[in-house]
Short mmCIF file of C-alpha atoms in Angstrom, two decimals:
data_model
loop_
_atom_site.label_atom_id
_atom_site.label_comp_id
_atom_site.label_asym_id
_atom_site.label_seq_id
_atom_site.Cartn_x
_atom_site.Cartn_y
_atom_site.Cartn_z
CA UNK A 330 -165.61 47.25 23.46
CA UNK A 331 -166.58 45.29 26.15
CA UNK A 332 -166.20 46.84 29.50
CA UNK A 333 -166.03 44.80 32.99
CA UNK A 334 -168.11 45.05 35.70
CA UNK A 335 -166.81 45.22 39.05
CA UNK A 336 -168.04 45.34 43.36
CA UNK A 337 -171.38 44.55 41.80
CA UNK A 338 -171.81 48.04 40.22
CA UNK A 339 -174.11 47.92 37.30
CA UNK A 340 -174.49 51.87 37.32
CA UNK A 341 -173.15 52.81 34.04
CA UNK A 342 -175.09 49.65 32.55
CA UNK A 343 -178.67 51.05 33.77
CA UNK A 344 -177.97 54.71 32.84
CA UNK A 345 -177.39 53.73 29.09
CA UNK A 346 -180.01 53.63 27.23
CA UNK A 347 -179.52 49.70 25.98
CA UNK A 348 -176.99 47.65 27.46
CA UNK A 349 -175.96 44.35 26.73
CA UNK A 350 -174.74 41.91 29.76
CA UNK A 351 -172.78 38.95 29.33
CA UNK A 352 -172.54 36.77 32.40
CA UNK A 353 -169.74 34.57 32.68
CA UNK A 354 -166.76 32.80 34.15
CA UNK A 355 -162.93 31.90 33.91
CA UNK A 356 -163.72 28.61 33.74
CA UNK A 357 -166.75 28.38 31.09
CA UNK A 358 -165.61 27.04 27.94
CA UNK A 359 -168.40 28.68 26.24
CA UNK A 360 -168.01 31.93 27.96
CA UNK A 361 -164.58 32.09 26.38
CA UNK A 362 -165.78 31.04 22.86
CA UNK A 363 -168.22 33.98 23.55
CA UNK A 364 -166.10 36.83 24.29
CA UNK A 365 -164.65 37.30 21.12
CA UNK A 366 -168.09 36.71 19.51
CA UNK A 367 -169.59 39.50 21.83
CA UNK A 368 -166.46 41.92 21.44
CA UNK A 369 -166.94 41.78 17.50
CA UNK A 370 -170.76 42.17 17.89
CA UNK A 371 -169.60 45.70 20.45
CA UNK A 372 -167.83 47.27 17.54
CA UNK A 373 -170.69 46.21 15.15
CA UNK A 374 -173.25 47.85 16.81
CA UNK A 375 -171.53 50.52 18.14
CA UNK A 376 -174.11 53.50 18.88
CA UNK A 377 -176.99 51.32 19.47
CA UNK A 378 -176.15 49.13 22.57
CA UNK A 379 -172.97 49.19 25.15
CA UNK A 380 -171.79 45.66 26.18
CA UNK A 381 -170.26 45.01 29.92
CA UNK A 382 -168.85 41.61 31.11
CA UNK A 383 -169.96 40.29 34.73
CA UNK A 384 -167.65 37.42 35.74
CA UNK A 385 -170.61 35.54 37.68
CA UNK A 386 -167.60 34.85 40.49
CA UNK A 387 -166.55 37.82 40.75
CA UNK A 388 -170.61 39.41 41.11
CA UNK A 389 -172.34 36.95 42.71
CA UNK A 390 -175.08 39.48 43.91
CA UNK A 391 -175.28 40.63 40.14
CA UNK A 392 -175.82 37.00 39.22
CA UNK A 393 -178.38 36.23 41.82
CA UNK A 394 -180.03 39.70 41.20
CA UNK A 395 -180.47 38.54 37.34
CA UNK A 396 -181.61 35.29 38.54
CA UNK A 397 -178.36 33.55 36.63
CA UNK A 398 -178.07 30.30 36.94
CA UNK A 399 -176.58 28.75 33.42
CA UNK A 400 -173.65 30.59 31.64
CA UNK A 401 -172.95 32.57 29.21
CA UNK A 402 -175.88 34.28 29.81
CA UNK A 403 -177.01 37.42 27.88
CA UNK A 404 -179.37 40.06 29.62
CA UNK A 405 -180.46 43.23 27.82
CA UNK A 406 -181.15 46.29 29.11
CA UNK A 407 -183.37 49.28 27.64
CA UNK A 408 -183.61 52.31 29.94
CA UNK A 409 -182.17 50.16 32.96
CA UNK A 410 -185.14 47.43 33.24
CA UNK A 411 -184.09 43.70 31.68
CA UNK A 412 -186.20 43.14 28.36
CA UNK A 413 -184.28 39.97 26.65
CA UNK A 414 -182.32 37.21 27.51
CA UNK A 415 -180.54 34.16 25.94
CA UNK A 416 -178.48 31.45 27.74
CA UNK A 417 -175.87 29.73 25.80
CA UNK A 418 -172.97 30.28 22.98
CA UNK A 419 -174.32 31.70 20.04
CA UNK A 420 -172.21 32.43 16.62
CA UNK A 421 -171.97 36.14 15.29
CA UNK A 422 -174.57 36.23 13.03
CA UNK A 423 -177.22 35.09 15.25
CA UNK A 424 -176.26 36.79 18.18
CA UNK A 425 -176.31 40.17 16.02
CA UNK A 426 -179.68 39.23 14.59
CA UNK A 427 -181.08 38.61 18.28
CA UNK A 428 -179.77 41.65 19.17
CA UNK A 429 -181.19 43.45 16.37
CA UNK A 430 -184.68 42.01 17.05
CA UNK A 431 -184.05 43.71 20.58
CA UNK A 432 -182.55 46.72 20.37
#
């Protein structure tokens, strides 16, 4: 499952112990191929990493925090502090093997 961030509020994303952010937007044609990419690759690693969505129009202070400035982007979190990130659409298989290398 991919949760949604909202009002800027990243608090249950830095008190897990890995979390995966996807920035995006409405608009992003590879955002959208994304999300279903990302919501198979939540259920797939289940246990080791908790995913959130962060509409970058939505949580522009989130975006500018993260120093966003091409979408999708992917940020990972361990313990709360960013250690990985990858810009752009990425099939299944190689998004789960980044994210294996990470987590």
């Amino acid at each position: 499952m991919v949760y949604e961030v909202h009002h800027n509020d990243l608090t249950q994303a830095q008190a897990a112990k890995a979390a995966v952010l996807d920035f995006n937007a409405t608009w992003c044609n590879p955002c959208r191929m994304l999300a279903p990419v990302l919501e198979e690759a939540s259920k797939d690693l289940a246990g080791k990493a908790l995913f959130y969505g962060i509409d970058v129009d939505e949580n522009p202070a989130l975006a500018a925090r993260f120093g966003i400035q091409s979408i999708p982007a992917l940020v990972v979190l361990k313990d709360g502090q960013p250690v990985a990130r990858q810009v752009g659409f990425m099939p299944k298989p190689a998004l789960e093997q980044w994210l294996n290398s990470v987590l």
